[in-house]
Short mmCIF file of C-alpha atoms and ligand atoms in Angstrom, two decimals:
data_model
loop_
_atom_site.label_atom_id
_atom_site.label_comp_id
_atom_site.label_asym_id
_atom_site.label_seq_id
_atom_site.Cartn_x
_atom_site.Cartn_y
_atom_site.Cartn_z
CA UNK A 1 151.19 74.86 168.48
CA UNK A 2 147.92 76.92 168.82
CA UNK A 3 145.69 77.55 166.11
CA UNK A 4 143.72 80.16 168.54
CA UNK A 5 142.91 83.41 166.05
CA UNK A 6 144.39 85.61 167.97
CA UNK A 7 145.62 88.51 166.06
CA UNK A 8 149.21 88.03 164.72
CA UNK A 9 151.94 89.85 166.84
CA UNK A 10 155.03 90.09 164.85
CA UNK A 11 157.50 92.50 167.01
CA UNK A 12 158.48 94.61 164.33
CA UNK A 13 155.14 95.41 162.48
CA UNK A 14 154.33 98.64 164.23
CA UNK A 15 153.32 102.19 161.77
CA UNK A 16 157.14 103.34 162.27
CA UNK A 17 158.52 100.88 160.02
CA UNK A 18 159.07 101.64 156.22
CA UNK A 19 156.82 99.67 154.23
CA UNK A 20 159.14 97.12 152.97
CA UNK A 21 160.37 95.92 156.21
CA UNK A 22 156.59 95.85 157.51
CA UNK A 23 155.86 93.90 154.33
CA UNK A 24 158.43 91.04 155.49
CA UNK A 25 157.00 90.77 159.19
CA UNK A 26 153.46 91.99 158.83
CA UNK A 27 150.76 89.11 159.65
CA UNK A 28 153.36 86.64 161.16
CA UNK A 29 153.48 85.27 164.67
CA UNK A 30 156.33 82.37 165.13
CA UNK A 31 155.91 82.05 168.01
CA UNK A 32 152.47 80.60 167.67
CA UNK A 33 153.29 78.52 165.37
CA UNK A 34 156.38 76.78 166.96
CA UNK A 35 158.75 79.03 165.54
CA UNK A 36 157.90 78.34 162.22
CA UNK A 37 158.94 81.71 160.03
CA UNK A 38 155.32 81.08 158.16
CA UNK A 39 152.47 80.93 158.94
CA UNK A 40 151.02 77.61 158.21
CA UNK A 41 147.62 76.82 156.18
CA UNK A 42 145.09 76.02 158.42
CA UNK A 43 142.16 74.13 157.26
CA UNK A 44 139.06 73.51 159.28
CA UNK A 45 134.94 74.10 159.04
CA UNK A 46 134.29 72.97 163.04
CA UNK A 47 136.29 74.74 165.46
CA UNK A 48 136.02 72.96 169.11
CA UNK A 49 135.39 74.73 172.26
CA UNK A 50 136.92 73.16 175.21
CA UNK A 51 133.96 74.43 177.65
CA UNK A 52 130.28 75.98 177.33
CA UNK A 53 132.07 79.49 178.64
CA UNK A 54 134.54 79.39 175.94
CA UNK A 55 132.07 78.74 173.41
CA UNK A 56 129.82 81.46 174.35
CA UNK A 57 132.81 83.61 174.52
CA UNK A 58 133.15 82.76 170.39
CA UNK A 59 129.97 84.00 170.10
CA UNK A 60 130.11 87.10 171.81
CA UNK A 61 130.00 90.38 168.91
CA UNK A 62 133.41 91.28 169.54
CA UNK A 63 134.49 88.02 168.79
CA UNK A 64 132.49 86.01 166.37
CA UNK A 65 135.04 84.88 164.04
CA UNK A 66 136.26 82.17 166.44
CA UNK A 67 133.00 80.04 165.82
CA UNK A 68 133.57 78.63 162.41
CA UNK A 69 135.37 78.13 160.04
CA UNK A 70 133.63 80.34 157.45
CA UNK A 71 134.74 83.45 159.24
CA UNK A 72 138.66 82.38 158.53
CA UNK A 73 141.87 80.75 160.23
CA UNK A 74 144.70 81.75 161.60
CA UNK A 75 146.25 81.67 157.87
CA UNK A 76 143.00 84.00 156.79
CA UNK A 77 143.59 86.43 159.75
CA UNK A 78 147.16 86.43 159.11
CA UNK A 79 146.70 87.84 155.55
CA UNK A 80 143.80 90.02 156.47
CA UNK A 81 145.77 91.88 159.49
CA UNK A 82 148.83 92.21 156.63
CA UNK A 83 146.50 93.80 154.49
CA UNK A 84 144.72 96.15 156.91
CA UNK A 85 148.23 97.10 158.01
CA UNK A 86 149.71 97.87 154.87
CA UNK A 87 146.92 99.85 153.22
CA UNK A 88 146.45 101.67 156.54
CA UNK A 89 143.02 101.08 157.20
CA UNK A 90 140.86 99.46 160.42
CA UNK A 91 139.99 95.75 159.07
CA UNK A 92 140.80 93.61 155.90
CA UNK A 93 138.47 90.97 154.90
CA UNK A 94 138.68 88.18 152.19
CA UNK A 95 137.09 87.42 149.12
CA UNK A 96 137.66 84.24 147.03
CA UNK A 97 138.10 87.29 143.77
CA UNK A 98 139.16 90.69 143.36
CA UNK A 99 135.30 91.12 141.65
CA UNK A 100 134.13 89.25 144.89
CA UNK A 101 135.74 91.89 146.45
CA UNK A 102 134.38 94.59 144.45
CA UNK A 103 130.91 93.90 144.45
CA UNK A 104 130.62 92.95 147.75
CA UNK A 105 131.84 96.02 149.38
CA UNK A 106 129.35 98.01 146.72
CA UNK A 107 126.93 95.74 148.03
CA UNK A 108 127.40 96.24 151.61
CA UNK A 109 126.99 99.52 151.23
CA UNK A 110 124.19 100.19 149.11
CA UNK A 111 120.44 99.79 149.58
CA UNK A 112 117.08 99.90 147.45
CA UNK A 113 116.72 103.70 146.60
CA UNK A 114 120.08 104.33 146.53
CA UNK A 115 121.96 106.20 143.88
CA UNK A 116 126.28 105.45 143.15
CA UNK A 117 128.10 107.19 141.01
CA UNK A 118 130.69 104.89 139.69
CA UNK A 119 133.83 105.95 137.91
CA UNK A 120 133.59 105.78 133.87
CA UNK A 121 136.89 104.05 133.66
CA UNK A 122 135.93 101.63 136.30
CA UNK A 123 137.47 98.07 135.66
CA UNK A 124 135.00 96.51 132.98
CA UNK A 125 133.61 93.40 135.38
CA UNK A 126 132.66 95.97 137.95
CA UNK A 127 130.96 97.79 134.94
CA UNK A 128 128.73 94.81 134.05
CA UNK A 129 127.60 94.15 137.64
CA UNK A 130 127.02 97.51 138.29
CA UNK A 131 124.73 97.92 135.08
CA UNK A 132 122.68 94.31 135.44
CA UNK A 133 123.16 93.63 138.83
CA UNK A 134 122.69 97.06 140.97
CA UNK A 135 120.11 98.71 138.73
CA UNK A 136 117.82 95.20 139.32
CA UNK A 137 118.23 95.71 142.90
CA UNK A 138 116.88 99.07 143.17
CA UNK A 139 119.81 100.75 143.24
CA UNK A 140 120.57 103.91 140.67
CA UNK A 141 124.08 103.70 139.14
CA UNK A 142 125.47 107.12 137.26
CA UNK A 143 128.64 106.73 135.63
CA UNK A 144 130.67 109.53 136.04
CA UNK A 145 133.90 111.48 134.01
CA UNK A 146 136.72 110.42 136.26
CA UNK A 147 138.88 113.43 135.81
CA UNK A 148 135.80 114.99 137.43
CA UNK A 149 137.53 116.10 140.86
CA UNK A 150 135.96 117.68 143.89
CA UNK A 151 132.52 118.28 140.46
CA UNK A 152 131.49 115.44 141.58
CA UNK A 153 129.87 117.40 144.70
CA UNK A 154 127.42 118.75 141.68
CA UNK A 155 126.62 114.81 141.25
CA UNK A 156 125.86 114.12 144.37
CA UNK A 157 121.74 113.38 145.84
CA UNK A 158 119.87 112.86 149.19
CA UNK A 159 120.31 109.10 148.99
CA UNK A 160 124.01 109.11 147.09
CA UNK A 161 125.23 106.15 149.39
CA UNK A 162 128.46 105.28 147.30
CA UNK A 163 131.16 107.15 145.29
CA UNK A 164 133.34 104.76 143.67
CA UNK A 165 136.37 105.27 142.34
CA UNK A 166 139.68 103.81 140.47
CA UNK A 167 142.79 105.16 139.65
CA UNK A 168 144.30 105.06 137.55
CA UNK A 169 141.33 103.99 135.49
CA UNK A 170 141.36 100.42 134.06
CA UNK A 171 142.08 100.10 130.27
CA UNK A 172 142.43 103.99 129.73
CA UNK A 173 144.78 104.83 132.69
CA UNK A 174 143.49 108.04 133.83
CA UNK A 175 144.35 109.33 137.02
CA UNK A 176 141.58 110.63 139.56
CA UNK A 177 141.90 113.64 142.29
CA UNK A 178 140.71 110.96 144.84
CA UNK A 179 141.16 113.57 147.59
CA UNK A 180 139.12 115.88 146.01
CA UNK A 181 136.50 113.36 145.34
CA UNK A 182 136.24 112.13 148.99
CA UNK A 183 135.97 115.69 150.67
CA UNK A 184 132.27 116.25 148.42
CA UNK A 185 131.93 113.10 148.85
CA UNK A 186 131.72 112.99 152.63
CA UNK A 187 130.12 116.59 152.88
CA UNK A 188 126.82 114.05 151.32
CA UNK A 189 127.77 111.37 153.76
CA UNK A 190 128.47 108.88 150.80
CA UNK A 191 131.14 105.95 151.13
CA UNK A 192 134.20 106.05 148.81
CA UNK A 193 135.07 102.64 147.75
CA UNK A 194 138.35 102.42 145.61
CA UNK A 195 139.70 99.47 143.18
CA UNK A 196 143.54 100.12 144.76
CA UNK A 197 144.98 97.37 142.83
CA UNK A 198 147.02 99.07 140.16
CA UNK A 199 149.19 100.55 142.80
CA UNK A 200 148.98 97.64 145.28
CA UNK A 201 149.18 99.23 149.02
CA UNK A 202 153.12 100.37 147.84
CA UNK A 203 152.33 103.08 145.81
CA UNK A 204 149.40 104.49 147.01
CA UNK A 205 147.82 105.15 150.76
CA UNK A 206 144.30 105.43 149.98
CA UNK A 207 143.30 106.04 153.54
CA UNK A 208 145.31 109.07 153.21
CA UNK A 209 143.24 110.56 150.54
CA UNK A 210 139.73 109.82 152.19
CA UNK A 211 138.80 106.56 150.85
CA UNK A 212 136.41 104.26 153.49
CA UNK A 213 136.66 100.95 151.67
CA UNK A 214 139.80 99.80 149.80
CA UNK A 215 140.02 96.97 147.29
CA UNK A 216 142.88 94.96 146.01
CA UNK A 217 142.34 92.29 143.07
CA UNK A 218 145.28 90.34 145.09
CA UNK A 219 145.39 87.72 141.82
CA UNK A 220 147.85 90.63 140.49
CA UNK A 221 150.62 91.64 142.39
CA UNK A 222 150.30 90.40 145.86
CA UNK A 223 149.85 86.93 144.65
CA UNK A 224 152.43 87.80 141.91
CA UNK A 225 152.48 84.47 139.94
CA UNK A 226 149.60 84.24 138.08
CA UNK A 227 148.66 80.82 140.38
CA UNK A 228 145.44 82.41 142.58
CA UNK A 229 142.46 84.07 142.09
CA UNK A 230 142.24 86.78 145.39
CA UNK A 231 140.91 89.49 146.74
CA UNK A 232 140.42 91.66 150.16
CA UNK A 233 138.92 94.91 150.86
CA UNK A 234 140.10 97.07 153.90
CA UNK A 235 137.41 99.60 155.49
CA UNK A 236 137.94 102.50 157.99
CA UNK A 237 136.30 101.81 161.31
CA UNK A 238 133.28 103.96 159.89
CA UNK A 239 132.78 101.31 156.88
CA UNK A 240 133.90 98.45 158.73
CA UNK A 241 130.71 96.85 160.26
CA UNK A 242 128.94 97.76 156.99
CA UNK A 243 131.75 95.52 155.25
CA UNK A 244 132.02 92.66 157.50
CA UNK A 245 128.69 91.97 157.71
CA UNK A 246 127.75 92.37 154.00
CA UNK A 247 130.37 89.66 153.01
CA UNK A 248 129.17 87.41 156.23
CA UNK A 249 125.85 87.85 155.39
CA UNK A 250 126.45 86.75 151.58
CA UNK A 251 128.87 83.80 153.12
CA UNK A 252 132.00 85.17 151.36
CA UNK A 253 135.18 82.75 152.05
CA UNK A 254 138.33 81.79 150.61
CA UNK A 255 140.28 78.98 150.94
CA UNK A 256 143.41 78.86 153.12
CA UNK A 257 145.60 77.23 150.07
CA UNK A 258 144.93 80.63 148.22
CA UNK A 259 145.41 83.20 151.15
CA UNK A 260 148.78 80.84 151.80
CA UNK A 261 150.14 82.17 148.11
CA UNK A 262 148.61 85.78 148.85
CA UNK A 263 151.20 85.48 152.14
CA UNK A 264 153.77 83.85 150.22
CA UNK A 265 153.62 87.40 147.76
CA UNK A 266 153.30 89.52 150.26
CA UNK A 267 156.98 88.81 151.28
CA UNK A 268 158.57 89.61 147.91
CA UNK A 269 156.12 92.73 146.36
CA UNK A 270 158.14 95.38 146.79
CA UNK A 271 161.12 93.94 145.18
CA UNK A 272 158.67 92.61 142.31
CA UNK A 273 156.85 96.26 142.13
CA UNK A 274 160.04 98.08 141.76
CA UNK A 275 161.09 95.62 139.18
CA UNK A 276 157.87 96.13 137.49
CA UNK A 277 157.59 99.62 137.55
CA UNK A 278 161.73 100.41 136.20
CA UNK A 279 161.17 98.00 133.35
CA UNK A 280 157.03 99.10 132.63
CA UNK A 281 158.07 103.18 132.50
CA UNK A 282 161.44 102.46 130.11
CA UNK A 283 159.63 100.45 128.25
CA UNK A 284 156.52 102.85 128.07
CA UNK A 285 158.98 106.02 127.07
CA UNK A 286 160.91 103.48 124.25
CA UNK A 287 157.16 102.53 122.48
CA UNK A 288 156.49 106.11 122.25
CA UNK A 289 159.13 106.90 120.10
CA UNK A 290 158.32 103.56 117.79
CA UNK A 291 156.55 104.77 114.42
CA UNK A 292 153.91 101.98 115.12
CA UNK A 293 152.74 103.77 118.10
CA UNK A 294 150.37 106.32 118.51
CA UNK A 295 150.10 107.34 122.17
CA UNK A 296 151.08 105.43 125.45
CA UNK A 297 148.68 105.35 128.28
CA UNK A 298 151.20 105.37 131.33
CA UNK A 299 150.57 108.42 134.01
CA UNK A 300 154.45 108.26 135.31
CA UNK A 301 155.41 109.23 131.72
CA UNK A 302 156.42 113.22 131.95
CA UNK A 303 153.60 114.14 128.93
CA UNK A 304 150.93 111.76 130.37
CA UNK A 305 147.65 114.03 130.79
CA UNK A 306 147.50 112.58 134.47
CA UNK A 307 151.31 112.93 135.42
CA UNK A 308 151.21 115.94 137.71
CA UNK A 309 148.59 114.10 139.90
CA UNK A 310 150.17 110.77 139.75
CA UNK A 311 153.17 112.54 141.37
CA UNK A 312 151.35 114.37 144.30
CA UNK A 313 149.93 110.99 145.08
CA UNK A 314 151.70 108.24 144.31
CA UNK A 315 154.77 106.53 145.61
CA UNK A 316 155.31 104.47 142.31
CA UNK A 317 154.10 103.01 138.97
CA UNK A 318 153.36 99.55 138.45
CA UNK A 319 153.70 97.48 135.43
CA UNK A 320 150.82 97.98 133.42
CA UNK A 321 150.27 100.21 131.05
CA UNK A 322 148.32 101.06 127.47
CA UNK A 323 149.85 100.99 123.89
CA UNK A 324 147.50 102.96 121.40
CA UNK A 325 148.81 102.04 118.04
CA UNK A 326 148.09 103.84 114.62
CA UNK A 327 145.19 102.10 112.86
CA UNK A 328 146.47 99.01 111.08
CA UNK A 329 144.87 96.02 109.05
CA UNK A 330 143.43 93.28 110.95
CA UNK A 331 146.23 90.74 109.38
CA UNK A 332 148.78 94.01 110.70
CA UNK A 333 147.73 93.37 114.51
CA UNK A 334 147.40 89.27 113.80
CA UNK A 335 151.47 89.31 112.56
CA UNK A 336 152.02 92.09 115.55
CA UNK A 337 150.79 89.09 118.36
CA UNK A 338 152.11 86.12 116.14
CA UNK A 339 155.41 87.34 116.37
CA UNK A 340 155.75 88.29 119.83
CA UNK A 341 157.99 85.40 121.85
CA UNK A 342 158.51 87.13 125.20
CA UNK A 343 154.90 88.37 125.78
CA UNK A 344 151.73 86.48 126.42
CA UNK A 345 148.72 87.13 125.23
CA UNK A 346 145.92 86.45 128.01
CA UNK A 347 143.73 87.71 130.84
CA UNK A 348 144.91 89.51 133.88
CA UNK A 349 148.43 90.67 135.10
CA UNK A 350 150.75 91.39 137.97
CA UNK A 351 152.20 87.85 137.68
CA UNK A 352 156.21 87.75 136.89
CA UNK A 353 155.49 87.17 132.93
CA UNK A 354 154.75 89.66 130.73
CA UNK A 355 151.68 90.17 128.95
CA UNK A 356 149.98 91.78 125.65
CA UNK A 357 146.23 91.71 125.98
CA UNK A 358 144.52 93.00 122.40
CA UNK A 359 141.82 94.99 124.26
CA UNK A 360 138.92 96.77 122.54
CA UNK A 361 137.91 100.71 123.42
CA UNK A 362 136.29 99.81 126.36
CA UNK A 363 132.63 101.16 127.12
CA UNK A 364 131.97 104.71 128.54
CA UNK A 365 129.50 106.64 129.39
CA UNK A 366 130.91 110.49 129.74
CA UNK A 367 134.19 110.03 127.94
CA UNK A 368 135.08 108.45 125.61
CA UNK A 369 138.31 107.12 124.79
CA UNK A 370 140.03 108.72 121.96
CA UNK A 371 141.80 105.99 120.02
CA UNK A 372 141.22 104.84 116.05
CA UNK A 373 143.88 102.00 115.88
CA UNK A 374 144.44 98.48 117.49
CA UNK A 375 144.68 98.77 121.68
CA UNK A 376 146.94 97.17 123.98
CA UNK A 377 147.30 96.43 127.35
CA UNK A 378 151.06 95.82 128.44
CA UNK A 379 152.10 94.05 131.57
CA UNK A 380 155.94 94.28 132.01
CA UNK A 381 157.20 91.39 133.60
CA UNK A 382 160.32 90.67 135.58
CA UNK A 383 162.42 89.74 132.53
CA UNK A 384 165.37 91.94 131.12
CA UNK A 385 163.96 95.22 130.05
CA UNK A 386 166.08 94.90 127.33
CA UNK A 387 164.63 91.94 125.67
CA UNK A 388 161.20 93.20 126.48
CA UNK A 389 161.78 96.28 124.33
CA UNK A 390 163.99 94.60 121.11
CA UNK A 391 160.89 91.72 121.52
CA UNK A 392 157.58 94.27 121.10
CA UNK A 393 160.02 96.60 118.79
CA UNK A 394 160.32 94.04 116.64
CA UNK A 395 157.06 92.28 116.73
CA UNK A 396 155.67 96.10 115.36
CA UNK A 397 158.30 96.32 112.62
CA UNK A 398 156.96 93.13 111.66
CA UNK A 399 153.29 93.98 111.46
CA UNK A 400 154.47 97.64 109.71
CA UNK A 401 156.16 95.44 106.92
CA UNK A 402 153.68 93.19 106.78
CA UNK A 403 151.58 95.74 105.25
CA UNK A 404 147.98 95.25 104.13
CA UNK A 405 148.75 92.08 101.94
CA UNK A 406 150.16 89.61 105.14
CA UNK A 407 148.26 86.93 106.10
CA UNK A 408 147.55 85.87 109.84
CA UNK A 409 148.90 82.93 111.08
CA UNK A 410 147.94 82.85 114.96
CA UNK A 411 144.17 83.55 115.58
CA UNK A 412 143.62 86.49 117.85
CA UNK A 413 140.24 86.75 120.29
CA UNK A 414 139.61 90.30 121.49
CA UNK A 415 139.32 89.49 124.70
CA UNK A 416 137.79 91.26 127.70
CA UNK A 417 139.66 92.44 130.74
CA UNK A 418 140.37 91.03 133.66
C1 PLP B 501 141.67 91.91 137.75
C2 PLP B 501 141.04 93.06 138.37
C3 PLP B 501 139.96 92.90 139.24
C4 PLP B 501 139.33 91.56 139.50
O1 PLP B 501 140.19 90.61 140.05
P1 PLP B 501 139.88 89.05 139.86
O2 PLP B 501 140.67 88.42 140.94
O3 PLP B 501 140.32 88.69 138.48
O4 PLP B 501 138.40 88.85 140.04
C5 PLP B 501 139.42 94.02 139.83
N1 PLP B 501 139.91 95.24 139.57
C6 PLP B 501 140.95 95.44 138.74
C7 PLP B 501 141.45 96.83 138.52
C8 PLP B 501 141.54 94.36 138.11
O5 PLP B 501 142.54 94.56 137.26
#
C-alpha cells in the first residue's frame, strides 16, 4: 500500500462519462490502496523521504505538496481531484469551511487598492467579511444589483480585481446572467469568483459560463448529513496559482476525517439531489397555493421572476428554497414552528433532514427585498414529499387559527444564515 500523492487514476473518470457515473469513480485509485474500493483517511504532518534526491524532488514547484502534511494526503488529493473534475475546472483545493473557502479565494485575489463588486444577495457571512474585513485591508467593496447582467461592465474600474457572484442568491433566490457577467467582467481583466453551492457541481457548470474560481460550501450537499463542516474552491489554470498560494500562504488545511465524509457524499449526491430537488419544487408549487403564503422564492417554479434563466443554465434545482408568508403576529409564526414535527428549525442545509430556518429580510444594498410578513428558508429533505407537505400545511393552518390571541409555547431565535 502506497500513500505516494500521486494523482488518483480511476479508469473510468475521463470528461466522456455522464456525471453520475464520474461521481461514483472520480478521485479513487484501488489499486493504490490494495484494492480497497475507498480511499482510506490518511493522517500524517511529517512525510519521509527515502533519499536527499527524493526530497528535493518534493520540493521542486511542480511538486510541493509532497513535503508536508499541511499541503494534504492522498485522502485530501483524492477529494480535491473529484472536485476539480466534477465542476470542470484546473485544480480544487480545501478549506476546513465553505466561508474558509469563500474568503480565501476573495483574498487571494485581491490586493490594497483594489475595488470588488460583490453580489447584493451574496450569502450573509461573505457579506460581513466583505464589509469589516476587506474594506480594513484596503480593499473597496461595491455591492451590486444581482439581476444586473452584462451592466455590470458600467461598474467596472482600472483596479476592479474581483467580480463575485452567487446564484441563485442566498436568502432571496435570485438568479444571475453569470455569462453575461463574466464576458464585462474579463473585458476589465477582473476574476469571477462564484458561491456554486446551491446547485452543487450537478446542476450547474460554472466553468461553462466564465467563472475563474468556483466555491462549494461542501457542509451542504456533498457532505449530505449534516456531520462536517467543508469547503473547496476550484480555479481555472488562469486563477489557479493565485488560489493555491493564497490558501498556502494563510496555512489553510482540513482534516482527513472531514474530507473522508466529503468522499463518502460524493458517491451518493446525485441520487440525494434528485431526491431533493422532486420533493423541494412539489413542495414549493403546493405552499403557493396555501392561504398562509404570500410568494415562494424557488427559480424552477414556472412564475419565478428568474425561471427563464434558471432553465438556460441549469441542469436542476436543489432543495432549498424561500417561503414569504403574509404578515402574521409574532405568537402566529411562534405556533407556525411549535407545531412543525417533520422540520427542524436550525442553521445550514443540504443534509437528508429537512429544515425551516425563521430568517429575517436579509441586508442589501441596491435591492431590497420585497417582503412584509414572517420569512422562511425551506430545506426539503429526503423524507416522503407527502408528509413534508400535510406537515408545513398544517403547521400554517395552525398559526392562521391561532389568530392574534395564541400564545407561544416554543421560543423562536431569528437566526442568521448559514
Ligand atoms: C453555508 C454556506 C456557506 C458557508 O459554508 P460553511 O461550511 O457553513 O462555512 C457559503 N455559501 C453558501 C451559499 C452557504 O449556504
Amino acid at each position: 500500500m502506497s500513500l505516494a500523492p500521486s494523482l488518483p487514476s480511476d479508469r473510468c473518470s475521463d470528461s466522456a462519462t455522464n456525471i453520475d457515473t464520474r461521481l461514483v469513480h472520480a478521485g479513487r485509485n484501488p489499486d493504490a490502496f490494495g484494492g480497497l474500493v475507498n480511499i482510506p483517511v490518511c493522517r500524517g504532518s511529517t512525510i519521509l523521504a527515502t533519499s536527499l534526491e527524493e526530497w528535493e524532488s518534493g520540493k521542486l514547484p511542480s511538486n510541493p505538496m509532497a513535503s508536508y502534511g499541511r499541503f494534504g494526503t492522498a485522502t485530501t488529493r483524492a477529494f480535491e481531484s473529484a472536485m476539480a473534475e466534477l465542476e470542470g475546472g484546473h485544480a480544487a483545493i480545501v478549506f476546513p469551511s465553505g466561508l474558509a473557502a469563500c474568503t480565501h479565494s476573495i483574498l487571494a485575489i485581491a490586493r490594497p487598492g483594489d475595488h470588488v463588486l460583490i453580489t447584493d444577495s451574496v450569502y450573509g457571512p461573505t457579506r460581513q467579511f466583505a464589509s469589516r474585513v476587506l474594506g480594513r485591508m484596503g480593499i473597496e467593496v461595491e455591492f451590486y444589483d444581482p439581476l444586473i447582467g452584462g451592466g455590470i461592465g458600467r461598474l467596472l474600474r482600472p483596479h476592479t480585481s474581483v467580480v463575485y457572484v452567487e446564484s441563485p442568491g442566498s436568502i432571496s433566490f435570485e438568479v444571475q446572467d453569470v455569462a453575461a457577467i463574466a464576458e464585462a467582467a474579463h473585458q476589465g481583466d477582473a476574476f469571477v469568483i462564484m458561491d456554486n453551492t446551491w446547485a452543487s457541481p450537478l446542476f450547474f457548470k460554472p466553468f461553462e459560463h466564465g467563472v475563474d474560481i468556483s466555491i462549494q460550501a461542501a457542509t451542504k450537499y456533498i457532505v449530505g448529513h449534516s456531520d462536517a463542516l467543508l469547503g473547496v474552491a476550484t480555479a481555472n489554470r488562469r486563477a489557479w496559482d493565485l488560489l493555491r498560494t493564497g490558501a498556502h500562504d494563510f496555512g489553510q488545511t482540513a482534516g482527513p476525517d472531514d474530507i473522508n465524509l466529503a468522499l463518502r457524499g460524493l458517491r451518493t449526491l446525485a441520487v440525494r439531489l434528485r431526491r431533493h430537488q422532486d420533493s423541494g419544487l412539489a413542495l414549493a408549487q403546493r405552499l403557493c397555493r396555501h392561504p398562509a403564503v404570500a410568494r415562494v422564492l424557488h427559480p424552477g417554479l414556472p412564475g419565478d421572476p428568474g425561471h427563464a434563466l434558471w432553465q438556460r443554465d441549469f441542469h436542476g434545482a436543489s432543495g432549498l428554497f424561500g417561503v414569504a408568508l403574509h404578515p402574521m403576529s409574532r405568537a402566529q409564526s411562534s405556533i407556525f414552528f411549535a407545531s412543525l414535527r417533520l422540520f427542524g428549525i436550525g442553521l445550514s442545509w443540504g443534509g437528508y433532514e429537512s429544515l425551516a430556518l425563521p430568517v429575517d429580510p436579509p441586508a442589501r444594498s441596491v435591492r431590497p427585498l420585497p417582503c412584509d410578513g414572517p420569512l422562511i428558508r425551506v430545506h426539503a429533505g429526503l423524507e416522503d414529499v407527502d408528509d413534508l407537505t400535510a406537515d408545513f400545511s398544517s403547521a400554517l393552518d395552525a398559526a392562521l387559527r391561532a389568530g392574534s390571541s395564541a400564545r407561544p409555547d416554543r421560543v423562536i431565535v431569528k437566526a442568521q444564515e448559514a
